């Protein structure tokens, strides 16, 4: 007999890290009198060679001879990287423990908003314990940094924890510290109660199976083998920030040139990127007016630092056709000398303040000048109406970098502001920005910078793609994310991504289609109008090898459903052979099941008493 416990979440305080390596689960296993196992044999797999292990595995004995297996998952990477492993891990659990620190509200909301729905779908009458760890720190003022959206002084209240427990039908516990009382008597008592319940349930199920097998006079039903494991499709890592960073160095589609007060050229840049992170540049390039911003400090910064020259700059790099780069004079000489590292800092997207300070310190010898330039950068990146402060930015930045582009660039999606190219699709027009297209799509880069008509034209026709699909494609280029409305739209977007050779978007669409199909119950699969075979053929035609392989396995795994559909006859000879070979349930099992049913209904198996 064995008990499987899955513990999810991180009970550590992100701002008051405990130097002790022990957590809730390991402390319980080491102190509980019901659990036996020394320190060397307790820890089976801590994934010591990996920087951030997905889970830690413990094994011990409880109640004398009961095997206890514990998987402690402190991070949620397992849900993002391998859905099949995480689903099987939760599905095979006898008890689930969700733990969080009461002083880490960001982690709590991540659990509540993103992962509790995933756990809900996998739960099947499994008891859940929610453990809130730590003493609330209410004496600390919240961070007022304009670049930091976290609230360090806020804590997860008891009401929020109880509400989460109600949603899951879970048992809610608060452990103010990991001492003998809270671990042994409080948490341990509840956990051991559910362990006993799990043992009783397994014992009764075992007795039922034994009784059923004995009632058939030794003739057992055929064993249904497990279906073959579906191929795992892993998403391609994002290269969004490196794409925009590369745009600064390649000098393509430049539409603004910065000059020294003595009219010597200093740097080249792109209006769309600068406006995406700063209201100062929005004012400078007339995207917004002073009345729209309504912040005197931002207006003053724009006027004191920059001046727009009405004479266009000489074309440096490839600018938009018929639209020479705008000439901007940097009034502040000290700030102008540091403009190159400041632009690298802005284009990087991660806002690494330490690297910026180091680069400026190399340019300037005076520490006062360094501080003055940093303050001006903060004014440029300031959010209207908020006090400028850098306190706690380093702590927040270390946990989650500030990505501005993928939210701010959406403001310019399908908008004429700063647009320098217009796509004509199905009789309508869609404005766009060459700099973003060139940075994010190699086909677009070749199209706009090569010897093609598109390089010299502002109006570009697009064929073979609907307007909705092309807008979703542009949304991905601008924001690095997309959310198709359904499987059909995801397939159309995949075809568009293959046409423009954006491989990561193809992987995202493949994962979306797989997730949607995987979550459908058998009844919905049988009644849906979607032609899976047609989907398979489109995936093959558009070189989506991962999706086509997965769809073949999916058809084979759901053989009894898809073999009854008329489109099943459209499979090629090679595809039919693969499906028949890997079908589930197999022909052998169905034959054995028919024989077993025939035996059950025969005279030999009738009750002798009746």
Coordinates of C-alpha atoms in Angstrom, one line a residue:
X1 CA 0.0 0.0 0.0
X2 CA 1.3 3.5 -0.9
X3 CA 0.2 7.1 -0.6
X4 CA 1.1 9.8 -3.1
X5 CA 1.2 13.4 -2.0
X6 CA 1.8 16.3 -4.4
X7 CA 2.8 19.7 -2.9
X8 CA 2.5 22.8 -5.1
X9 CA 3.7 26.3 -4.5
X10 CA 6.5 28.2 -2.7
X11 CA 6.2 29.0 0.9
X12 CA 9.3 31.2 1.0
X13 CA 9.1 34.9 1.5
X14 CA 10.4 36.7 -1.6
X15 CA 11.4 39.8 0.4
X16 CA 12.5 38.1 3.7
X17 CA 14.3 35.0 2.5
X18 CA 14.8 32.3 5.2
X19 CA 18.4 31.0 5.0
X20 CA 17.3 27.5 6.1
X21 CA 16.8 25.0 3.3
X22 CA 13.9 23.2 5.0
X23 CA 10.4 23.9 3.8
X24 CA 7.0 22.8 5.0
X25 CA 7.1 19.2 3.5
X26 CA 10.7 18.4 4.4
X27 CA 10.2 19.7 7.9
X28 CA 7.1 17.5 8.4
X29 CA 8.8 14.4 7.1
X30 CA 11.8 15.0 9.3
X31 CA 9.8 15.6 12.5
X32 CA 6.7 13.4 12.2
X33 CA 6.8 10.3 14.5
X34 CA 4.7 8.4 12.0
X35 CA 7.3 8.8 9.2
X36 CA 10.4 6.8 9.3
X37 CA 13.5 7.4 7.1
X38 CA 16.8 9.0 7.8
X39 CA 18.1 12.2 6.1
X40 CA 20.2 10.3 3.5
X41 CA 17.4 8.0 2.3
X42 CA 14.5 10.5 2.6
X43 CA 15.6 12.7 -0.4
X44 CA 15.5 10.7 -3.6
X45 CA 15.7 13.3 -6.4
X46 CA 16.4 17.0 -5.7
X47 CA 17.5 17.7 -9.3
X48 CA 20.7 19.1 -7.9
X49 CA 22.3 19.6 -11.3
X50 CA 19.5 22.0 -12.4
X51 CA 19.4 25.7 -11.4
X52 CA 15.7 25.6 -10.7
X53 CA 14.4 22.1 -10.2
X54 CA 10.8 21.5 -11.3
X55 CA 10.1 19.2 -8.4
X56 CA 11.8 17.5 -5.5
X57 CA 10.9 13.8 -4.8
X58 CA 10.8 12.3 -1.2
X59 CA 10.2 8.7 -0.2
X60 CA 9.7 7.4 3.2
X61 CA 7.6 4.9 5.3
X62 CA 4.5 5.9 7.3
X63 CA 2.4 4.0 9.8
X64 CA 5.1 1.3 9.8
X65 CA 4.7 -0.3 6.4
X66 CA 2.9 2.2 4.1
X67 CA 5.1 3.7 1.4
X68 CA 4.9 7.5 1.3
X69 CA 5.9 9.2 -2.0
X70 CA 5.9 13.0 -2.0
X71 CA 6.5 15.4 -5.0
X72 CA 7.2 18.9 -3.9
X73 CA 6.9 21.4 -6.8
X74 CA 8.1 24.9 -5.6
X75 CA 7.8 26.5 -9.1
X76 CA 5.1 26.3 -11.7
X77 CA 7.4 25.6 -14.7
X78 CA 6.1 22.0 -14.9
X79 CA 2.7 23.3 -16.1
X80 CA 4.3 25.5 -18.8
X81 CA 6.9 23.0 -20.1
X82 CA 5.3 19.6 -19.8
X83 CA 1.5 19.5 -19.4
X84 CA 1.4 15.7 -19.7
X85 CA 3.7 15.2 -16.7
X86 CA 1.9 17.7 -14.6
X87 CA -1.5 16.2 -15.4
X88 CA -0.3 12.7 -14.6
X89 CA 1.3 14.0 -11.4
X90 CA -1.9 15.6 -10.1
X91 CA -4.1 12.8 -11.5
X92 CA -2.2 10.1 -9.5
X93 CA -2.1 12.1 -6.3
X94 CA -4.0 10.9 -3.2
X95 CA -3.6 14.3 -1.4
X96 CA -2.7 17.7 -2.8
X97 CA -1.1 20.4 -0.7
X98 CA -1.1 24.0 -2.0
X99 CA 1.3 26.3 -0.1
X100 CA 2.1 30.0 -0.3
X101 CA 3.6 32.7 1.8
X102 CA 1.3 35.3 3.2
X103 CA 3.8 38.1 2.4
X104 CA 4.1 37.2 -1.3
X105 CA 0.8 38.5 -2.8
X106 CA 2.1 38.4 -6.4
X107 CA 2.8 34.6 -6.1
X108 CA -0.7 34.1 -4.5
X109 CA -2.4 35.8 -7.4
X110 CA -0.3 33.8 -9.9
X111 CA -1.6 30.6 -8.2
X112 CA -5.2 31.8 -8.0
X113 CA -5.5 33.3 -11.5
X114 CA -3.3 31.1 -13.7
X115 CA -2.9 27.7 -12.0
X116 CA -5.9 26.9 -9.9
X117 CA -8.1 26.6 -13.0
X118 CA -5.6 24.0 -14.3
X119 CA -5.7 22.1 -11.1
X120 CA -9.5 22.2 -11.0
X121 CA -9.7 20.4 -14.3
X122 CA -7.3 17.7 -13.1
X123 CA -8.9 17.1 -9.7
X124 CA -11.1 14.0 -9.2
X125 CA -12.4 14.0 -5.6
X126 CA -8.8 14.4 -4.3
X127 CA -8.6 16.1 -0.9
X128 CA -6.8 19.5 -1.0
X129 CA -5.0 21.3 1.9
X130 CA -4.2 25.0 1.5
X131 CA -1.4 26.1 3.8
X132 CA -0.7 29.8 4.3
X133 CA 2.8 30.1 5.8
X134 CA 4.3 33.0 7.7
X135 CA 3.5 36.0 9.9
X136 CA 2.1 39.0 8.1
X137 CA 4.5 42.0 7.8
X138 CA 2.2 45.0 8.0
X139 CA 4.7 47.6 9.3
X140 CA 6.4 48.2 6.0
X141 CA 5.4 51.0 3.6
X142 CA 4.6 50.0 0.0
X143 CA 7.0 50.7 -2.8
X144 CA 6.2 54.0 -4.6
X145 CA 8.4 53.5 -7.6
X146 CA 6.7 54.5 -10.8
X147 CA 8.3 51.6 -12.7
X148 CA 7.3 49.0 -10.0
X149 CA 3.7 47.7 -9.9
X150 CA 4.2 45.4 -7.0
X151 CA 3.0 46.2 -3.5
X152 CA 5.6 45.0 -1.1
X153 CA 3.7 46.1 2.0
X154 CA 0.5 44.2 1.2
X155 CA -0.1 40.7 2.4
X156 CA -2.5 37.9 1.5
X157 CA -5.4 38.2 3.9
X158 CA -7.1 35.3 5.7
X159 CA -10.3 36.1 3.8
X160 CA -8.6 35.6 0.4
X161 CA -7.2 32.3 1.5
X162 CA -10.5 31.1 2.8
X163 CA -12.2 32.1 -0.4
X164 CA -9.7 30.2 -2.5
X165 CA -10.3 27.1 -0.3
X166 CA -14.0 27.4 -0.9
X167 CA -13.5 27.4 -4.6
X168 CA -11.5 24.2 -4.4
X169 CA -13.5 22.6 -1.6
X170 CA -10.2 22.5 0.3
X171 CA -9.1 22.6 4.0
X172 CA -7.6 26.0 4.9
X173 CA -4.7 26.2 7.4
X174 CA -2.6 29.1 8.6
X175 CA 0.9 28.2 9.9
X176 CA 2.6 31.3 11.5
X177 CA 6.0 29.4 11.7
X178 CA 7.5 26.0 10.9
X179 CA 7.9 24.9 14.5
X180 CA 6.9 21.6 16.2
X181 CA 3.4 22.8 17.1
X182 CA 2.3 24.1 13.7
X183 CA 4.1 21.3 11.8
X184 CA 3.5 18.3 14.0
X185 CA 0.1 18.9 15.6
X186 CA -1.6 21.3 13.3
X187 CA -0.5 20.6 9.8
X188 CA 0.5 17.0 10.5
X189 CA -2.8 16.2 12.2
X190 CA -4.8 17.3 9.1
X191 CA -2.4 15.6 6.7
X192 CA -2.4 12.3 8.6
X193 CA -6.2 12.4 8.8
X194 CA -6.4 12.5 5.0
X195 CA -3.7 9.8 4.8
X196 CA -5.8 7.5 6.9
X197 CA -8.9 8.3 4.7
X198 CA -6.8 7.5 1.5
X199 CA -5.7 4.2 3.0
X200 CA -9.3 3.2 4.0
X201 CA -10.5 4.1 0.5
X202 CA -7.7 2.0 -1.2
X203 CA -8.4 -0.9 1.1
X204 CA -12.1 -0.9 0.3
X205 CA -11.4 -0.7 -3.4
X206 CA -9.0 -3.6 -3.2
X207 CA -11.6 -5.7 -1.4
X208 CA -14.2 -4.9 -4.1
X209 CA -11.8 -6.0 -6.8
X210 CA -11.0 -9.2 -5.0
X211 CA -14.7 -9.9 -4.5
X212 CA -15.5 -9.3 -8.2
X213 CA -12.6 -11.5 -9.4
X214 CA -13.8 -14.4 -7.2
X215 CA -17.4 -14.1 -8.4
X216 CA -16.3 -14.9 -11.9
X217 CA -15.0 -18.4 -10.9
X218 CA -11.4 -17.5 -11.7
X219 CA -12.1 -16.1 -15.2
X220 CA -10.9 -12.5 -15.2
X221 CA -11.8 -9.8 -17.8
X222 CA -9.1 -8.8 -20.3
X223 CA -6.7 -6.1 -19.1
X224 CA -7.0 -2.8 -21.2
X225 CA -3.5 -1.6 -21.9
X226 CA -2.7 2.1 -21.6
X227 CA -2.7 4.1 -24.8
X228 CA 0.7 5.1 -26.2
X229 CA 2.1 8.3 -24.7
X230 CA 1.3 11.3 -26.9
X231 CA 4.4 13.1 -28.4
X232 CA 5.4 16.2 -26.3
X233 CA 5.5 19.5 -28.1
X234 CA 7.6 22.1 -26.4
X235 CA 7.2 25.8 -27.2
X236 CA 10.1 27.8 -28.7
X237 CA 11.7 30.4 -26.3
X238 CA 10.8 34.0 -26.9
X239 CA 13.3 36.3 -28.6
X240 CA 11.2 39.4 -28.5
X241 CA 13.6 41.7 -26.6
X242 CA 16.6 40.5 -28.7
X243 CA 14.7 41.3 -31.9
X244 CA 14.1 44.9 -30.8
X245 CA 17.6 45.2 -29.5
X246 CA 19.0 44.0 -32.8
X247 CA 16.9 46.7 -34.6
X248 CA 19.0 49.4 -32.9
X249 CA 22.3 48.1 -34.2
X250 CA 21.2 47.2 -37.7
X251 CA 20.0 50.8 -38.4
X252 CA 17.1 49.6 -40.6
X253 CA 13.9 51.7 -41.0
X254 CA 15.5 54.6 -39.1
X255 CA 13.1 57.6 -38.8
X256 CA 14.7 59.8 -36.2
X257 CA 18.3 61.0 -35.9
X258 CA 19.7 62.6 -32.8
X259 CA 22.3 65.5 -33.0
X260 CA 24.7 67.2 -30.7
X261 CA 24.1 70.9 -30.0
X262 CA 27.0 71.6 -32.5
X263 CA 24.9 69.6 -35.1
X264 CA 27.1 66.5 -35.1
X265 CA 25.1 63.3 -35.5
X266 CA 25.1 61.2 -32.3
X267 CA 22.6 58.3 -32.8
X268 CA 19.8 56.9 -34.9
X269 CA 16.5 55.4 -33.5
X270 CA 12.9 54.6 -34.3
X271 CA 9.9 56.7 -33.2
X272 CA 7.7 53.7 -32.6
X273 CA 10.0 52.1 -30.0
X274 CA 10.8 55.4 -28.2
X275 CA 7.1 56.3 -28.0
X276 CA 6.2 52.8 -26.7
X277 CA 8.2 53.5 -23.5
X278 CA 8.0 57.2 -23.0
X279 CA 5.4 60.0 -23.0
X280 CA 8.3 62.4 -23.5
X281 CA 8.8 61.1 -27.0
X282 CA 5.1 61.0 -27.6
X283 CA 5.0 64.7 -27.0
X284 CA 8.2 65.3 -29.1
X285 CA 6.8 63.4 -32.1
X286 CA 3.3 64.8 -31.7
X287 CA 1.7 61.5 -30.9
X288 CA 0.1 63.1 -27.8
X289 CA -0.4 66.8 -26.8
X290 CA 0.4 68.4 -23.5
X291 CA -3.3 68.4 -22.7
X292 CA -3.4 64.6 -23.2
X293 CA -0.5 63.9 -20.9
X294 CA -1.5 66.5 -18.2
X295 CA 1.8 66.1 -16.3
X296 CA 3.9 69.3 -16.2
X297 CA 7.1 67.4 -15.3
X298 CA 6.9 65.3 -18.5
X299 CA 6.2 68.4 -20.7
X300 CA 9.1 70.2 -19.0
X301 CA 11.5 67.3 -19.6
X302 CA 10.6 67.2 -23.3
X303 CA 11.2 70.9 -23.7
X304 CA 14.4 71.0 -21.7
X305 CA 16.1 68.0 -23.3
X306 CA 15.1 68.0 -26.9
X307 CA 14.4 70.2 -29.8
X308 CA 12.9 69.1 -33.1
X309 CA 14.5 70.6 -36.2
X310 CA 12.2 71.3 -39.1
X311 CA 15.0 70.5 -41.6
X312 CA 15.0 66.7 -42.3
X313 CA 18.1 64.8 -41.5
X314 CA 20.2 63.2 -44.2
X315 CA 19.1 59.6 -44.8
X316 CA 21.2 57.3 -42.6
X317 CA 20.3 53.7 -43.0
X318 CA 17.1 52.7 -44.7
X319 CA 14.2 55.0 -43.9
X320 CA 10.6 54.8 -45.1
X321 CA 10.0 55.6 -48.7
X322 CA 9.5 59.4 -49.3
X323 CA 9.8 60.0 -45.5
X324 CA 13.3 61.1 -44.4
X325 CA 14.4 60.8 -40.8
X326 CA 13.4 63.5 -38.3
X327 CA 16.2 65.6 -36.9
X328 CA 16.2 66.0 -33.1
X329 CA 18.8 68.1 -31.3
X330 CA 19.8 67.1 -27.8
X331 CA 20.1 70.3 -25.8
X332 CA 21.9 68.8 -22.8
X333 CA 25.6 68.2 -23.7
X334 CA 26.2 65.7 -20.8
X335 CA 23.1 63.8 -21.5
X336 CA 23.9 63.8 -25.2
X337 CA 27.3 62.2 -24.6
X338 CA 25.5 59.2 -22.8
X339 CA 22.7 58.9 -25.4
X340 CA 24.1 55.7 -27.0
X341 CA 24.1 53.6 -23.8
X342 CA 20.7 55.1 -22.9
X343 CA 19.2 54.0 -26.2
X344 CA 20.7 50.5 -25.7
X345 CA 19.1 50.5 -22.2
X346 CA 15.7 51.4 -23.7
X347 CA 15.8 49.0 -26.6
X348 CA 16.9 46.1 -24.3
X349 CA 13.4 46.1 -22.8
X350 CA 14.6 44.7 -19.4
X351 CA 15.7 48.0 -17.9
X352 CA 18.9 46.8 -16.2
X353 CA 19.7 49.9 -14.1
X354 CA 23.1 48.6 -12.9
X355 CA 24.4 48.1 -16.4
X356 CA 23.2 51.6 -17.4
X357 CA 24.9 53.2 -14.4
X358 CA 28.1 51.3 -15.2
X359 CA 28.0 52.5 -18.9
X360 CA 27.4 56.1 -17.9
X361 CA 30.1 55.9 -15.3
X362 CA 32.6 54.9 -18.0
X363 CA 31.5 58.0 -20.0
X364 CA 31.5 60.5 -17.2
X365 CA 34.0 60.9 -14.4
X366 CA 31.9 63.1 -12.1
X367 CA 29.4 61.1 -9.9
X368 CA 27.1 64.1 -9.8
X369 CA 26.8 64.1 -13.6
X370 CA 26.1 60.3 -13.4
X371 CA 23.2 60.8 -10.9
X372 CA 21.9 63.8 -13.0
X373 CA 21.7 61.7 -16.2
X374 CA 20.1 58.7 -14.4
X375 CA 17.4 61.1 -13.0
X376 CA 16.7 62.4 -16.5
X377 CA 16.3 58.8 -17.8
X378 CA 13.8 58.2 -15.0
X379 CA 11.9 61.4 -16.0
X380 CA 11.8 60.2 -19.6
X381 CA 10.4 56.8 -18.5
X382 CA 8.0 58.3 -16.0
X383 CA 4.4 57.4 -15.9
X384 CA 2.1 60.5 -16.0
X385 CA 0.8 61.5 -12.6
X386 CA 3.1 59.3 -10.5
X387 CA 6.1 60.4 -8.3
X388 CA 9.4 59.3 -9.7
X389 CA 11.3 57.0 -7.3
X390 CA 13.7 54.1 -7.9
X391 CA 13.3 52.6 -4.4
X392 CA 12.9 48.7 -4.5
X393 CA 13.2 48.7 -8.3
X394 CA 16.2 46.4 -8.1
X395 CA 14.3 43.9 -6.0
X396 CA 11.3 43.9 -8.3
X397 CA 13.5 43.8 -11.4
X398 CA 15.3 40.7 -10.1
X399 CA 12.0 38.8 -9.7
X400 CA 10.3 39.9 -12.8
X401 CA 11.9 42.3 -15.4
X402 CA 9.8 45.2 -16.7
X403 CA 8.7 44.4 -20.2
X404 CA 7.2 47.6 -21.6
X405 CA 7.0 46.9 -25.4
X406 CA 4.6 44.0 -25.4
X407 CA 1.9 46.1 -23.7
X408 CA 2.7 49.6 -24.9
X409 CA 3.2 48.6 -28.6
X410 CA -0.4 47.3 -28.6
X411 CA -1.4 51.0 -28.3
X412 CA -0.1 51.4 -31.9
X413 CA -1.5 48.2 -33.4
X414 CA -3.8 49.0 -36.4
X415 CA -3.5 52.7 -35.6
X416 CA -2.4 55.4 -38.1
X417 CA -0.1 57.1 -35.5
X418 CA 3.5 56.9 -36.8
X419 CA 2.5 54.3 -39.4
X420 CA 4.7 54.2 -42.5
X421 CA 3.2 51.3 -44.4
X422 CA -0.4 50.3 -45.1
X423 CA -1.6 46.7 -46.0
X424 CA -4.6 46.3 -48.2
X425 CA -6.6 43.2 -47.3
X426 CA -10.0 42.2 -48.5
X427 CA -10.9 45.7 -49.6
X428 CA -9.8 47.3 -46.3
X429 CA -6.6 48.9 -45.1
X430 CA -4.4 48.1 -42.0
X431 CA -1.7 50.6 -41.0
X432 CA 1.5 49.3 -39.6
X433 CA 5.1 50.3 -38.7
X434 CA 8.1 49.0 -40.8
X435 CA 10.5 49.0 -37.9
X436 CA 8.5 46.5 -35.8
X437 CA 7.8 44.3 -38.9
X438 CA 11.5 44.3 -39.9
X439 CA 12.7 43.5 -36.4
X440 CA 10.2 40.7 -35.7
X441 CA 9.9 39.0 -39.2
X442 CA 12.8 38.0 -41.4
X443 CA 10.5 37.7 -44.5
X444 CA 9.2 41.3 -43.9
X445 CA 12.8 42.4 -43.4
X446 CA 13.9 41.0 -46.8
X447 CA 10.7 42.4 -48.4
X448 CA 11.2 46.0 -47.2
X449 CA 15.0 46.1 -47.6
X450 CA 15.5 44.1 -50.8
X451 CA 15.0 44.9 -54.4
X452 CA 11.2 44.4 -54.2
X453 CA 8.4 46.8 -55.0
X454 CA 7.3 46.7 -51.3
X455 CA 10.6 48.4 -50.4
X456 CA 9.5 51.6 -52.3
X457 CA 5.8 51.4 -51.8
X458 CA 3.6 52.5 -49.0
X459 CA 0.5 50.6 -50.0
X460 CA 1.1 46.8 -50.0
X461 CA -1.6 44.2 -51.0
X462 CA -1.9 41.0 -49.0
X463 CA -3.4 37.9 -50.6
X464 CA -4.5 34.5 -49.2
X465 CA -5.1 35.7 -45.7
X466 CA -8.3 37.1 -44.1
X467 CA -8.2 40.5 -42.3
X468 CA -8.9 38.9 -38.9
X469 CA -6.0 36.4 -39.3
X470 CA -3.6 39.1 -40.5
X471 CA -4.5 41.3 -37.5
X472 CA -3.8 38.4 -35.2
X473 CA -0.5 37.9 -36.9
X474 CA 0.4 41.6 -36.5
X475 CA -0.7 41.4 -32.8
X476 CA 1.9 38.7 -32.3
X477 CA 4.6 40.7 -33.9
X478 CA 3.8 43.8 -31.8
X479 CA 3.1 42.0 -28.4
X480 CA 4.7 38.6 -28.6
X481 CA 1.4 36.9 -27.7
X482 CA -1.8 35.9 -29.4
X483 CA -5.1 34.3 -28.3
X484 CA -7.0 32.6 -31.2
X485 CA -10.8 32.4 -30.8
X486 CA -10.8 28.7 -31.7
X487 CA -9.1 25.8 -33.5
X488 CA -10.1 27.0 -37.0
X489 CA -8.6 30.5 -36.4
X490 CA -5.5 29.0 -34.8
X491 CA -5.0 26.9 -38.0
X492 CA -5.4 30.0 -40.2
X493 CA -2.9 31.8 -38.1
X494 CA -0.5 28.9 -38.3
X495 CA -0.7 29.0 -42.1
X496 CA -0.1 32.8 -42.0
X497 CA 2.9 32.2 -39.7
X498 CA 4.3 29.6 -42.1
X499 CA 3.9 32.0 -45.0
X500 CA 6.0 34.6 -43.2
X501 CA 8.3 32.1 -41.6
X502 CA 7.6 33.0 -38.0
X503 CA 8.4 29.7 -36.4
X504 CA 7.6 30.6 -32.8
X505 CA 4.1 31.7 -33.7
X506 CA 3.6 28.3 -35.5
X507 CA 4.6 26.5 -32.3
X508 CA 2.1 28.7 -30.3
X509 CA -0.7 27.8 -32.7
X510 CA 0.2 24.1 -32.6
X511 CA 0.2 24.1 -28.8
X512 CA -3.2 25.9 -28.8
X513 CA -4.8 23.4 -31.1
X514 CA -3.3 20.4 -29.2
X515 CA -4.5 21.9 -25.8
X516 CA -8.1 22.5 -27.2
X517 CA -8.4 19.0 -28.6
X518 CA -6.8 17.3 -25.5
X519 CA -9.3 19.0 -23.2
X520 CA -12.4 17.8 -25.2
X521 CA -14.4 15.0 -23.6
X522 CA -15.2 11.9 -25.8
X523 CA -18.8 13.0 -26.3
X524 CA -17.8 16.3 -27.7
X525 CA -15.2 14.7 -30.0
X526 CA -17.9 12.4 -31.4
X527 CA -20.4 15.2 -32.0
X528 CA -18.1 18.1 -33.2
X529 CA -18.1 19.2 -36.8
X530 CA -14.4 19.8 -37.0
X531 CA -12.7 17.6 -39.6
X532 CA -9.6 16.3 -37.9
X533 CA -8.3 14.5 -41.0
X534 CA -8.5 17.8 -43.0
X535 CA -6.7 19.5 -40.1
X536 CA -4.0 16.8 -40.4
X537 CA -3.6 17.3 -44.1
X538 CA -3.3 21.1 -43.7
X539 CA -0.6 20.6 -41.0
X540 CA 1.4 18.3 -43.3
X541 CA 1.0 20.7 -46.3
X542 CA 2.2 23.7 -44.3
X543 CA 5.2 21.8 -42.8
X544 CA 3.8 21.6 -39.3
X545 CA 5.5 18.2 -38.6
X546 CA 5.0 18.3 -34.8
X547 CA 1.2 18.9 -35.1
X548 CA 0.7 16.4 -37.9
X549 CA 2.5 13.7 -35.8
X550 CA 0.4 14.5 -32.8
X551 CA -2.9 14.4 -34.8
X552 CA -2.0 11.0 -36.1
X553 CA -1.5 9.7 -32.5
X554 CA -4.7 11.5 -31.4
X555 CA -6.8 9.8 -34.1
X556 CA -5.2 6.4 -33.2
X557 CA -5.9 7.0 -29.4
X558 CA -9.5 7.9 -30.1
X559 CA -9.9 5.2 -32.8
X560 CA -13.4 4.1 -31.9
X561 CA -14.7 7.7 -32.3
X562 CA -12.9 8.8 -35.5
X563 CA -13.2 5.4 -37.3
X564 CA -17.0 6.1 -37.5
X565 CA -16.6 9.5 -39.1
X566 CA -16.8 9.7 -43.0
X567 CA -13.5 11.7 -43.2
X568 CA -11.7 8.7 -41.8
X569 CA -11.7 7.2 -45.3
X570 CA -9.7 10.2 -46.5
X571 CA -6.6 9.0 -44.7
X572 CA -3.8 8.0 -47.0
X573 CA -2.6 4.4 -47.0
X574 CA 0.5 5.3 -45.0
X575 CA -1.6 7.2 -42.4
X576 CA -4.2 4.4 -42.2
X577 CA -1.4 1.9 -41.6
X578 CA 0.0 4.1 -38.7
X579 CA -3.4 4.5 -37.1
X580 CA -4.3 0.8 -37.3
X581 CA -0.9 -0.1 -35.8
X582 CA -1.2 2.3 -32.9
X583 CA -5.0 2.2 -32.4
X584 CA -6.5 2.2 -28.9
X585 CA -8.1 0.0 -27.8
X586 CA -6.3 -2.7 -29.8
X587 CA -8.0 -5.4 -31.9
X588 CA -6.7 -8.1 -29.6
X589 CA -8.3 -6.4 -26.6
X590 CA -11.7 -6.1 -28.3
X591 CA -11.6 -9.7 -29.4
X592 CA -10.8 -10.8 -25.8
X593 CA -13.5 -8.6 -24.4
X594 CA -16.1 -10.1 -26.8
X595 CA -15.1 -13.6 -25.7
X596 CA -15.3 -12.6 -22.0
X597 CA -18.8 -11.1 -22.5
X598 CA -19.9 -14.2 -24.3
X599 CA -18.7 -16.3 -21.4
X600 CA -20.4 -14.1 -18.8
X601 CA -23.8 -14.6 -20.6
X602 CA -23.3 -18.3 -21.2
X603 CA -24.8 -21.1 -19.0
X604 CA -21.4 -21.8 -17.5
X605 CA -21.4 -18.5 -15.7
X606 CA -25.0 -18.6 -14.4
X607 CA -25.7 -18.7 -10.7
X608 CA -26.0 -22.4 -9.6
X609 CA -28.4 -21.5 -6.8
X610 CA -30.9 -19.7 -9.0

